[in-house]
């Protein structure tokens, strides 16, 4: 439509082209565009029809075809699926039948709260018009209105310019023929006004009177009544001061009509400073005034048109911005649906494994078949660990996971997981690992770094369904100018990258791979948290992650992690023994503060199994009452998020004020960075993340009990 109407200058032609395209696109029978006058009459300039449908040439009253004029005036589209059944048009169905119309859509154009135009689309049979049909008709209506009004304004402008040219030609002819009407001399002291023959002829005066003179009042009588007061004031003012004089006014000429003229003269003063002589000349400015008036009218019209166009552009821009925001919200909700669908799928699988195993354990115990209980225990524990891993990935994605950073040897870490990667990706994938010489140490959570590398390798495997190569590489990197583009501070970093020879990632996808909630996986197939989790881990560790890909050639994902100058620490081996392996022979007291009764019960049972004396509290204030008592407390185990107005960190700090050197073990499933002082814990404070193996909890408690008291100095 834009192509066909671009060069059209006739509003009727523009409307007809739009009507034809709209009718053919919607497979309608008739399309008509009309302007609405103040009396609610529609003037149809043109219409299109696919059948022998005719519309009257006279203006059409909206009231003749239904009771919906108020809907149109409010700017609401009138959508009628069947004119015989709709209460607004049922009484007029015969009128529609004569026109061959059974259903229609009428879209109004409202400007400045006034109905100015309609676009009408009719169908010869009943039709259920869709939202898409209505939106399309409204869009075409707005375009037709804008283009026809533009064309109409341009046509009026051309006509005005033609009139201006005509007036300008008249002025030129007048000047060429002599625009001077005549001359006068006014003898002010004697009030004798003499004029030349041209002046006398122009006003139908007796030429002899012009020579002998006549009173000024007789000349003033020819001035238009509306201009007499202004002329009198101008004459009075110049007589008082003397000097140049110029004033425009209308006068009645010999033909009885009024014309604009300009009087130019000069008042000469005598020796006493009184007005003596007032000669001057009359100029015909009627044509010039007409040109100026037309120019002002055209200028005003153009200014109004420009203001109207600016307003419509502003309104259209606002509509587009609202539509874009609605689209973004829709995309966000769709992404949230994909995320929650994937989470629900994975968690339901895990919960099914856990609940089913517990039911079978109960059944086997009831049957006395205790030898078969162990496999269900193993299955339930495995599902629990997988659920914990999933929540950790969620927290990593949101940058809220509880990290346990350690000085980490990246070379040893990659070497240690190489076999795991090979088993995970399968034999059709060739694995290579490369590490630069004298690789720097980094301070990260080694388990999370392993998870990140493993996730990247799994993504690489999925990008190579027919096999290929994966390269895991680590290098020292000193970033100066490059740091700004990576959103990092200048300094030393270790880069850990995973490259593949797979299908690559399209540009429109690569721009969104790290966005929250974005996933290309269908609903129910995983959570799609892999890259978001890696991004969150890198940012939380003080680093950054970047991705580079070329469709058909492969992808490289690189983590930049800051250098840490300290001695490497060895990972603690996880023991899989029994709780009894960590029993204590010391009589020590442990205060357990947790608002979750189930967790508190498990921790208390473990402490009793280990030989410690536990004391329970379900919130911070209750725990502080126990700490203020005379009870000896050797270890405080507290959840971070607690009700009652005190979080776990506040309880720990207050407890240490009363009992300096008290050892504290924080138990948390959510990284409250501000609560935990952004990961900086005082000596004698440690963290364990929910959910945890009870044997790991037992070992951590034993290690803390057997460690020397922390130094509380600076």
XYZ file of C-alpha atoms in Angstrom:
714
model
C 0.000 0.000 0.000
C 2.857 2.379 0.838
C 4.433 1.709 -2.556
C 1.209 2.361 -4.473
C 0.144 5.566 -2.700
C 3.601 7.124 -2.404
C 3.287 9.208 -5.585
C -0.485 9.842 -5.455
C -1.671 13.402 -4.838
C -5.449 12.954 -5.000
C -7.057 12.058 -1.610
C -9.785 10.071 -3.358
C -7.238 7.968 -5.262
C -5.279 7.294 -2.060
C -8.411 6.119 -0.260
C -9.453 3.893 -3.191
C -6.049 2.138 -3.365
C -6.158 1.438 0.379
C -9.760 0.170 0.110
C -8.865 -2.186 -2.730
C -5.862 -3.645 -0.903
C -7.783 -4.014 2.380
C -10.764 -5.673 0.655
C -8.587 -8.155 -1.238
C -6.499 -8.979 1.854
C -9.531 -9.641 4.085
C -11.591 -11.230 1.287
C -14.356 -8.684 1.993
C -17.179 -7.574 -0.299
C -17.081 -3.826 0.229
C -14.677 -1.296 1.763
C -15.525 2.393 2.090
C -13.745 5.370 3.642
C -15.677 8.496 4.520
C -15.268 11.782 6.317
C -17.734 12.645 9.106
C -19.182 16.154 9.321
C -20.496 17.888 12.443
C -23.973 16.428 11.934
C -22.779 12.799 12.082
C -23.169 12.464 8.303
C -20.581 10.387 6.484
C -19.343 11.750 3.135
C -18.061 8.748 1.158
C -15.434 10.005 -1.274
C -14.717 6.559 -2.713
C -15.386 2.884 -2.107
C -14.334 -0.515 -3.406
C -16.473 -3.612 -3.861
C -15.934 -7.109 -5.191
C -19.589 -7.517 -6.142
C -22.414 -5.349 -7.448
C -22.624 -3.342 -4.240
C -23.406 0.352 -4.489
C -23.332 3.092 -1.910
C -25.397 6.296 -2.145
C -23.655 9.381 -3.471
C -25.295 11.618 -0.899
C -23.958 11.838 2.678
C -24.962 8.802 4.768
C -26.338 9.284 8.274
C -24.862 6.905 10.840
C -28.310 6.602 12.415
C -29.741 5.066 9.199
C -27.809 1.810 9.673
C -27.742 1.111 13.385
C -27.616 2.325 16.960
C -23.889 2.479 17.496
C -22.956 6.141 16.930
C -21.908 6.602 20.578
C -19.510 3.650 20.298
C -17.873 5.302 17.288
C -17.642 8.692 19.002
C -15.800 7.015 21.883
C -13.301 5.666 19.384
C -14.493 2.049 19.718
C -14.608 -0.195 16.663
C -18.109 -1.523 15.890
C -17.864 -5.240 15.090
C -21.057 -6.945 13.860
C -20.896 -10.660 13.092
C -24.550 -10.802 11.931
C -26.578 -7.622 11.365
C -29.851 -9.533 11.852
C -28.883 -10.833 15.322
C -27.015 -7.886 16.814
C -29.316 -5.653 18.868
C -27.644 -2.531 17.489
C -28.462 -3.386 13.845
C -31.355 -5.864 14.013
C -33.983 -3.221 13.265
C -32.014 -2.090 10.200
C -31.329 -5.514 8.704
C -33.455 -4.763 5.616
C -31.356 -1.711 4.811
C -28.239 -3.849 5.005
C -29.872 -6.592 2.940
C -30.569 -4.140 0.123
C -26.883 -3.267 0.140
C -25.816 -6.925 0.173
C -24.233 -6.675 3.639
C -24.608 -9.328 6.381
C -21.688 -8.489 8.678
C -19.257 -5.579 8.984
C -16.562 -3.746 10.941
C -16.632 0.047 11.258
C -13.445 1.629 12.644
C -13.652 5.292 13.739
C -10.941 7.930 13.568
C -11.232 10.308 16.521
C -9.129 13.457 16.701
C -9.282 15.883 19.608
C -12.328 14.029 20.993
C -14.182 14.444 17.697
C -15.257 11.728 15.248
C -13.746 12.809 11.916
C -13.686 9.713 9.681
C -14.736 6.056 9.336
C -13.316 3.024 7.572
C -16.033 0.450 6.829
C -15.436 -3.196 5.797
C -18.534 -5.237 4.875
C -19.136 -8.913 4.151
C -22.031 -10.488 2.235
C -22.370 -13.304 4.759
C -21.967 -13.700 8.506
C -18.395 -13.557 9.739
C -16.588 -13.862 13.068
C -14.086 -11.041 12.813
C -10.793 -11.754 14.606
C -8.736 -9.393 16.733
C -6.131 -9.498 13.976
C -8.738 -8.409 11.384
C -9.808 -5.471 13.563
C -6.233 -4.389 14.359
C -5.366 -4.554 10.647
C -8.412 -2.464 9.670
C -7.585 0.122 12.360
C -3.992 0.397 11.160
C -5.129 0.930 7.554
C -7.715 3.482 8.724
C -5.056 5.527 10.511
C -2.787 5.407 7.471
C -5.585 6.399 5.090
C -6.574 9.303 7.341
C -2.978 10.529 7.625
C -2.246 10.190 3.895
C -5.519 11.667 2.641
C -5.285 14.593 5.047
C -1.691 15.152 3.996
C -2.748 15.073 0.345
C -5.704 17.363 1.010
C -3.525 19.870 2.854
C -0.973 19.809 0.056
C -3.771 20.367 -2.484
C -5.096 23.321 -0.475
C -1.559 24.644 -0.171
C -1.096 24.489 -3.959
C -4.406 26.282 -4.453
C -3.410 28.925 -1.918
C -0.047 29.355 -3.583
C -1.856 29.845 -6.892
C -4.040 32.524 -5.314
C -0.987 34.176 -3.767
C 0.677 34.194 -7.171
C -2.436 35.743 -8.702
C -2.445 38.464 -6.064
C 1.279 39.000 -6.515
C 0.762 39.399 -10.247
C -1.962 41.926 -9.543
C 0.426 43.888 -7.336
C 3.097 43.841 -10.011
C 0.585 45.052 -12.592
C -0.614 47.761 -10.245
C 2.921 48.965 -9.648
C 3.701 48.786 -13.345
C 0.574 50.776 -14.107
C 1.353 53.163 -11.282
C 0.203 52.210 -7.783
C 0.043 55.884 -6.759
C -3.580 56.911 -6.433
C -2.849 60.608 -6.108
C -1.255 63.369 -4.058
C -2.564 65.823 -1.537
C -1.518 68.933 0.382
C -3.258 69.922 3.603
C -2.933 73.497 4.767
C -3.474 72.800 8.441
C -3.906 76.359 9.796
C -6.586 77.099 7.153
C -7.939 73.532 7.011
C -7.704 73.594 3.215
C -7.219 70.140 1.618
C -6.187 70.198 -2.042
C -5.699 67.122 -4.228
C -4.553 66.353 -7.771
C -6.825 65.134 -10.557
C -5.936 61.450 -10.017
C -6.916 61.705 -6.351
C -10.207 63.434 -7.263
C -10.994 60.863 -9.969
C -10.326 57.933 -7.641
C -12.836 59.212 -5.094
C -15.368 60.686 -7.532
C -14.644 64.266 -6.517
C -15.084 67.344 -8.653
C -11.592 68.083 -10.008
C -12.178 71.826 -9.492
C -12.827 71.216 -5.799
C -9.538 69.424 -5.712
C -7.797 72.526 -7.003
C -9.685 75.047 -4.840
C -9.582 72.841 -1.802
C -12.129 71.211 0.499
C -12.422 70.471 4.238
C -10.641 67.380 5.524
C -13.922 66.149 7.030
C -15.276 65.600 3.532
C -12.332 63.270 2.773
C -12.718 61.458 6.110
C -16.316 60.645 5.217
C -15.001 58.249 2.561
C -13.072 56.211 5.183
C -14.536 52.932 6.344
C -16.392 53.480 9.652
C -14.274 50.871 11.407
C -11.052 52.666 10.412
C -12.062 56.304 11.131
C -11.036 56.296 14.811
C -7.615 54.855 14.018
C -7.047 57.351 11.216
C -8.007 60.274 13.466
C -5.610 59.095 16.181
C -2.742 58.684 13.687
C -3.313 62.198 12.231
C -3.525 63.728 15.715
C -0.305 62.057 16.743
C 1.744 63.180 13.694
C 0.413 66.778 13.904
C 1.517 66.926 17.519
C 5.055 65.739 16.869
C 5.643 66.559 13.215
C 7.737 64.483 10.833
C 7.015 61.370 8.774
C 3.574 59.840 8.575
C 2.328 56.470 7.258
C -1.010 54.811 7.921
C -3.161 52.173 6.203
C -6.969 52.214 6.128
C -9.928 51.470 3.874
C -11.662 54.093 1.778
C -14.706 54.124 -0.439
C -13.778 54.734 -4.044
C -15.806 56.061 -6.936
C -17.308 52.608 -7.584
C -18.754 52.577 -4.080
C -16.469 49.759 -2.858
C -13.897 49.949 -0.093
C -10.201 49.420 -0.885
C -7.101 49.423 1.234
C -4.696 52.309 0.744
C -1.673 53.698 2.503
C -1.193 57.415 3.166
C 2.456 58.524 3.224
C 3.375 62.100 4.063
C 5.192 64.542 6.268
C 4.071 67.285 8.669
C 6.176 70.448 8.507
C 6.307 72.613 11.635
C 6.561 76.430 11.657
C 8.957 78.496 13.753
C 6.660 78.146 16.736
C 6.626 74.380 16.453
C 3.061 74.262 15.212
C 1.915 72.113 12.327
C 1.812 74.147 9.167
C 1.834 72.030 6.038
C 1.014 68.346 5.508
C 1.782 67.080 1.967
C 1.487 63.396 1.075
C 0.748 60.643 -1.407
C -1.878 57.853 -1.482
C -0.768 54.349 -2.458
C -3.040 51.473 -3.505
C -2.127 48.564 -1.143
C -5.303 46.536 -1.553
C -3.636 43.790 -3.616
C -0.612 43.738 -1.303
C -2.826 43.420 1.749
C -4.665 40.538 0.099
C -1.375 38.776 -0.598
C -0.217 39.316 2.983
C -3.524 38.039 4.338
C -3.317 34.950 2.161
C 0.284 34.419 3.198
C -0.702 34.663 6.877
C -3.562 32.226 6.275
C -1.268 29.739 4.550
C 1.362 30.157 7.272
C -1.244 29.522 9.953
C -2.563 26.534 8.047
C 0.936 25.091 7.703
C 1.653 25.711 11.377
C -1.596 23.979 12.324
C -0.828 21.092 9.972
C 2.665 20.767 11.409
C 1.360 20.840 14.982
C -1.249 18.229 14.085
C 1.331 15.983 12.429
C 3.689 16.337 15.410
C 0.848 15.423 17.746
C -0.057 12.378 15.662
C 3.599 11.305 15.489
C 3.844 11.681 19.268
C 0.668 9.674 19.799
C 1.782 6.976 17.365
C 5.205 6.792 19.026
C 3.542 6.425 22.424
C 1.342 3.634 21.061
C 4.371 1.830 19.627
C 6.231 2.165 22.942
C 3.248 0.722 24.796
C 3.039 -2.115 22.270
C 6.769 -2.842 22.624
C 6.474 -2.867 26.425
C 3.519 -5.247 26.199
C 5.568 -7.472 23.879
C 8.514 -7.457 26.306
C 6.194 -8.373 29.163
C 4.712 -11.177 27.069
C 8.173 -12.502 26.206
C 9.214 -12.292 29.853
C 6.123 -14.190 30.998
C 6.717 -16.815 28.316
C 10.316 -17.202 29.517
C 9.141 -17.459 33.135
C 6.696 -20.144 32.019
C 9.504 -22.077 30.336
C 11.671 -21.777 33.443
C 8.960 -22.844 35.895
C 7.843 -25.615 33.555
C 11.364 -27.012 33.438
C 11.779 -26.692 37.214
C 8.447 -28.370 37.869
C 9.383 -31.205 35.505
C 12.770 -31.832 37.159
C 11.521 -31.435 40.733
C 8.510 -33.672 40.138
C 10.836 -36.393 38.850
C 13.069 -36.027 41.910
C 10.140 -35.898 44.347
C 8.649 -38.975 42.716
C 11.933 -40.815 43.301
C 12.162 -39.669 46.928
C 8.517 -40.261 47.889
C 8.390 -43.605 46.067
C 11.572 -44.784 47.780
C 10.238 -43.782 51.215
C 6.956 -45.617 50.610
C 8.792 -48.783 49.543
C 11.113 -48.498 52.551
C 8.050 -48.328 54.802
C 6.540 -51.319 52.982
C 9.720 -53.445 53.176
C 10.163 -52.647 56.895
C 6.555 -53.665 57.518
C 7.203 -56.880 55.549
C 10.431 -57.536 57.440
C 12.434 -57.523 54.195
C 15.172 -55.271 55.609
C 17.817 -56.470 53.159
C 15.992 -54.659 50.336
C 15.812 -51.311 52.135
C 19.304 -50.157 51.221
C 18.672 -49.749 47.459
C 15.711 -47.482 48.150
C 17.799 -45.488 50.607
C 20.461 -45.050 47.948
C 17.833 -43.992 45.383
C 16.256 -41.422 47.736
C 19.650 -40.014 48.714
C 20.647 -39.752 45.061
C 17.464 -37.888 44.190
C 18.027 -35.572 47.163
C 21.536 -34.741 45.981
C 20.254 -34.030 42.483
C 17.572 -31.726 43.930
C 20.245 -29.926 45.963
C 22.346 -29.517 42.829
C 19.345 -28.036 41.012
C 18.701 -25.471 43.765
C 22.394 -24.573 43.769
C 22.167 -23.931 40.027
C 19.124 -21.725 40.608
C 20.990 -19.739 43.257
C 24.036 -19.469 41.007
C 21.828 -18.181 38.218
C 20.472 -15.481 40.571
C 23.946 -14.853 42.072
C 22.654 -15.844 45.516
C 24.409 -19.147 46.038
C 26.530 -19.657 49.117
C 30.071 -19.991 47.814
C 32.997 -21.476 49.726
C 35.937 -19.845 47.946
C 39.327 -21.475 48.272
C 42.728 -20.838 46.749
C 42.415 -23.134 43.729
C 44.965 -24.691 41.379
C 43.154 -24.589 38.020
C 45.580 -27.050 36.394
C 44.942 -29.655 39.087
C 41.204 -29.024 38.936
C 40.977 -29.521 35.155
C 43.218 -32.584 35.263
C 41.147 -34.074 38.060
C 37.879 -33.752 36.158
C 39.121 -34.767 32.706
C 37.985 -38.361 33.101
C 34.566 -37.234 34.373
C 34.160 -35.028 31.287
C 35.108 -37.912 28.969
C 32.529 -40.214 30.544
C 29.867 -37.487 30.421
C 30.229 -36.410 26.779
C 30.756 -39.923 25.386
C 33.321 -41.597 23.124
C 32.280 -39.745 19.941
C 33.768 -36.493 21.368
C 37.543 -35.923 21.385
C 38.753 -34.052 24.521
C 41.888 -31.901 24.700
C 43.144 -29.930 27.717
C 45.797 -27.204 27.643
C 47.142 -25.085 30.483
C 49.657 -22.246 30.332
C 52.945 -22.442 32.180
C 53.046 -21.346 35.838
C 49.304 -20.744 35.992
C 48.265 -18.320 38.726
C 46.124 -19.312 41.682
C 42.507 -18.096 41.820
C 40.114 -17.723 44.770
C 36.881 -19.496 43.808
C 34.550 -22.222 44.960
C 36.241 -25.208 43.231
C 33.055 -27.279 43.151
C 31.183 -24.500 41.355
C 34.045 -24.018 38.883
C 33.934 -27.765 38.144
C 30.173 -27.534 37.619
C 30.647 -24.584 35.257
C 33.250 -26.378 33.138
C 31.168 -29.570 33.081
C 28.047 -27.628 32.012
C 29.973 -25.962 29.191
C 31.239 -29.362 28.032
C 27.677 -30.752 28.046
C 26.497 -27.758 25.991
C 29.382 -28.345 23.582
C 28.426 -32.027 23.277
C 24.815 -31.070 22.466
C 26.113 -28.738 19.718
C 27.952 -31.676 18.070
C 25.362 -34.454 17.554
C 27.658 -36.187 15.057
C 30.781 -35.891 17.204
C 33.613 -33.378 17.252
C 36.307 -31.778 19.412
C 36.182 -30.081 22.813
C 39.196 -28.081 24.012
C 39.463 -27.044 27.670
C 42.118 -24.356 28.071
C 43.452 -22.189 30.908
C 45.865 -19.254 30.612
C 47.182 -16.294 32.546
C 45.755 -12.982 31.266
C 46.805 -9.442 32.188
C 44.039 -7.032 31.208
C 44.649 -3.319 30.748
C 42.670 -1.634 27.984
C 40.754 -4.872 27.352
C 39.372 -4.788 30.907
C 36.903 -1.990 30.106
C 35.291 -3.907 27.231
C 34.951 -6.945 29.512
C 33.422 -4.894 32.354
C 36.347 -5.775 34.617
C 38.930 -3.834 36.592
C 42.423 -3.812 35.052
C 44.632 -6.500 36.557
C 45.648 -10.157 36.431
C 43.139 -12.889 35.618
C 43.099 -16.578 34.784
C 40.974 -17.417 31.740
C 39.248 -20.797 31.591
C 37.662 -21.536 28.215
C 35.727 -24.385 26.627
C 35.689 -24.522 22.802
C 33.814 -26.838 20.464
C 33.613 -27.503 16.719
C 29.809 -27.599 16.738
C 26.984 -25.885 14.899
C 27.546 -22.461 16.485
C 24.981 -19.992 17.837
C 22.979 -17.519 15.676
C 23.529 -13.808 16.340
C 19.982 -13.191 17.568
C 20.372 -15.991 20.131
C 23.922 -15.224 21.277
C 22.801 -11.755 22.402
C 20.377 -13.321 24.912
C 22.063 -16.509 26.153
C 22.976 -14.979 29.534
C 19.626 -13.225 30.057
C 17.500 -14.263 33.037
C 14.730 -16.715 32.069
C 15.959 -17.112 28.477
C 16.130 -20.672 27.145
C 15.843 -22.315 23.762
C 14.679 -25.581 25.286
C 11.019 -26.610 25.027
C 8.809 -26.696 28.111
C 9.539 -29.656 30.330
C 13.030 -30.324 28.965
C 15.299 -29.116 31.758
C 15.423 -25.633 33.225
C 17.812 -23.989 30.805
C 19.822 -22.508 33.693
C 23.268 -23.628 32.517
C 24.708 -20.430 31.046
C 22.828 -18.184 33.475
C 24.295 -20.219 36.354
C 27.800 -19.837 34.898
C 27.290 -16.112 34.438
C 26.076 -15.732 38.026
C 28.996 -17.770 39.402
C 31.567 -15.734 37.442
C 30.099 -12.385 38.542
C 29.772 -13.509 42.165
C 33.437 -14.600 42.074
C 34.542 -11.146 40.917
C 35.027 -12.179 37.305
C 33.229 -12.178 33.980
C 32.191 -14.550 31.188
C 32.167 -13.955 27.438
C 30.980 -16.038 24.480
C 32.197 -16.060 20.875
C 30.540 -18.137 18.183
C 30.297 -18.543 14.412
C 27.477 -20.512 12.856
C 28.787 -23.741 11.358
C 32.256 -23.391 12.916
C 31.822 -23.631 16.670
C 31.629 -21.765 19.970
C 34.054 -20.659 22.694
C 32.932 -19.667 26.202
C 35.589 -18.045 28.401
C 35.513 -17.327 32.145
C 37.808 -14.580 33.463
C 38.564 -15.122 37.168
C 40.776 -12.748 39.220
C 44.250 -13.817 40.336
C 44.727 -14.607 44.034
C 48.177 -14.516 45.603
C 48.107 -17.140 48.343
C 49.149 -20.703 49.043
C 47.009 -23.332 47.337
C 44.864 -25.388 49.699
C 44.033 -29.017 49.295
C 40.417 -30.048 49.060
C 39.024 -31.768 52.115
C 38.168 -35.379 51.363
C 34.492 -36.168 51.870
C 34.118 -39.128 54.126
C 31.308 -41.580 53.532
C 31.531 -43.237 56.924
C 28.958 -43.416 59.702
C 28.055 -40.764 62.243
C 29.627 -42.899 64.906
C 33.024 -42.307 63.280
C 32.865 -38.715 64.535
C 31.734 -39.306 68.121
C 33.276 -37.074 70.740
C 34.380 -38.096 74.200
C 34.120 -34.516 75.434
C 31.059 -33.192 77.228
C 30.323 -30.075 75.185
C 27.161 -27.985 74.687
C 25.876 -26.792 71.330
C 23.138 -24.169 70.862
C 21.049 -24.818 67.734
C 19.003 -21.844 66.428
C 16.755 -22.646 63.446
C 13.124 -21.777 62.714
C 12.551 -24.949 60.649
C 11.530 -27.703 63.115
C 12.549 -30.556 60.794
C 16.070 -29.199 60.236
C 16.425 -28.398 63.926
C 15.333 -31.949 64.838
C 17.899 -33.509 62.473
C 20.761 -31.360 63.778
C 19.814 -32.071 67.406
C 19.654 -35.843 66.705
C 23.094 -35.720 65.053
C 24.536 -33.836 68.034
C 23.106 -36.364 70.465
C 24.451 -39.196 68.304
C 27.899 -37.575 68.479
C 27.752 -37.258 72.246
C 27.152 -33.516 72.538
C 24.471 -31.827 74.643
C 22.186 -29.797 72.328
C 19.990 -26.832 73.308
C 17.276 -25.662 70.909
C 15.890 -22.218 69.978
C 13.475 -21.400 67.146
C 14.377 -17.722 66.668
C 17.064 -15.135 67.436
C 15.599 -13.565 70.602
C 15.044 -17.013 72.174
C 18.629 -17.964 71.342
C 19.914 -14.754 72.940
C 18.032 -15.529 76.155
C 19.927 -18.835 76.368
C 23.252 -17.132 75.594
C 22.660 -14.560 78.354
C 21.982 -17.354 80.848
C 24.624 -19.199 82.828
C 24.677 -22.049 80.295
C 28.102 -22.942 78.949
C 27.969 -22.754 75.132
C 30.874 -24.302 73.198
C 29.433 -23.948 69.683
C 26.602 -21.930 68.124
C 24.891 -23.477 65.080
C 22.477 -20.943 63.567
C 20.455 -20.497 60.421
C 21.144 -17.212 58.607
C 17.549 -16.249 57.864
C 15.648 -16.170 61.174
C 12.312 -14.670 62.250
C 11.820 -12.519 65.346
C 13.764 -9.444 64.261
C 17.300 -10.912 64.462
C 19.060 -12.773 61.652
C 21.740 -15.373 62.233
C 24.646 -12.960 61.786
C 23.190 -10.554 64.344
C 22.746 -13.426 66.809
C 26.356 -14.530 66.266
C 27.774 -11.015 66.705
C 25.706 -10.390 69.837
C 26.708 -13.787 71.239
C 30.393 -13.008 70.736
C 29.967 -9.746 72.620
C 28.834 -11.812 75.620
C 31.036 -14.847 74.989
C 34.219 -13.742 73.161
C 35.757 -16.421 70.993
C 32.505 -18.418 70.637
C 32.716 -20.673 67.590
C 29.865 -20.236 65.095
C 28.657 -22.514 62.294
C 26.187 -20.829 59.929
C 23.689 -23.150 58.234
C 22.053 -21.620 55.164
C 20.466 -22.447 51.863
C 20.548 -18.882 50.534
C 23.467 -16.484 50.263
C 22.500 -13.283 52.050
C 25.686 -11.414 51.149
C 24.899 -8.378 53.268
C 24.046 -10.596 56.254
C 27.261 -12.575 55.901
C 29.291 -9.393 55.429
C 29.714 -10.155 51.717
C 31.431 -13.457 52.405
C 34.000 -12.092 54.897
C 33.640 -14.154 58.068
C 35.554 -13.610 61.290
C 37.949 -16.283 62.613
C 36.063 -19.158 64.194
C 33.062 -18.735 61.868
C 32.225 -21.207 59.103
C 29.342 -21.940 56.697
C 27.662 -25.159 55.647
C 25.053 -25.134 52.857
C 21.639 -26.778 52.964
C 20.951 -29.537 52.092
C 23.993 -31.292 53.542
C 25.118 -34.864 54.247
C 24.849 -35.585 57.944
C 28.325 -37.119 57.913
C 29.710 -33.879 56.450
C 27.894 -31.936 59.206
C 29.304 -34.293 61.835
C 32.865 -33.885 60.538
C 32.532 -30.073 60.361
C 31.251 -29.943 63.966
C 34.056 -32.209 65.134
C 36.726 -30.161 63.371
C 35.413 -26.928 64.864
C 35.187 -28.410 68.374
C 38.762 -29.695 68.174
C 40.217 -26.474 66.699
C 41.855 -23.920 68.996
C 39.777 -20.917 70.056
C 39.897 -18.081 67.488
C 42.008 -15.022 68.162
C 39.657 -12.056 68.631
C 42.370 -9.421 68.221
C 42.714 -7.161 65.149
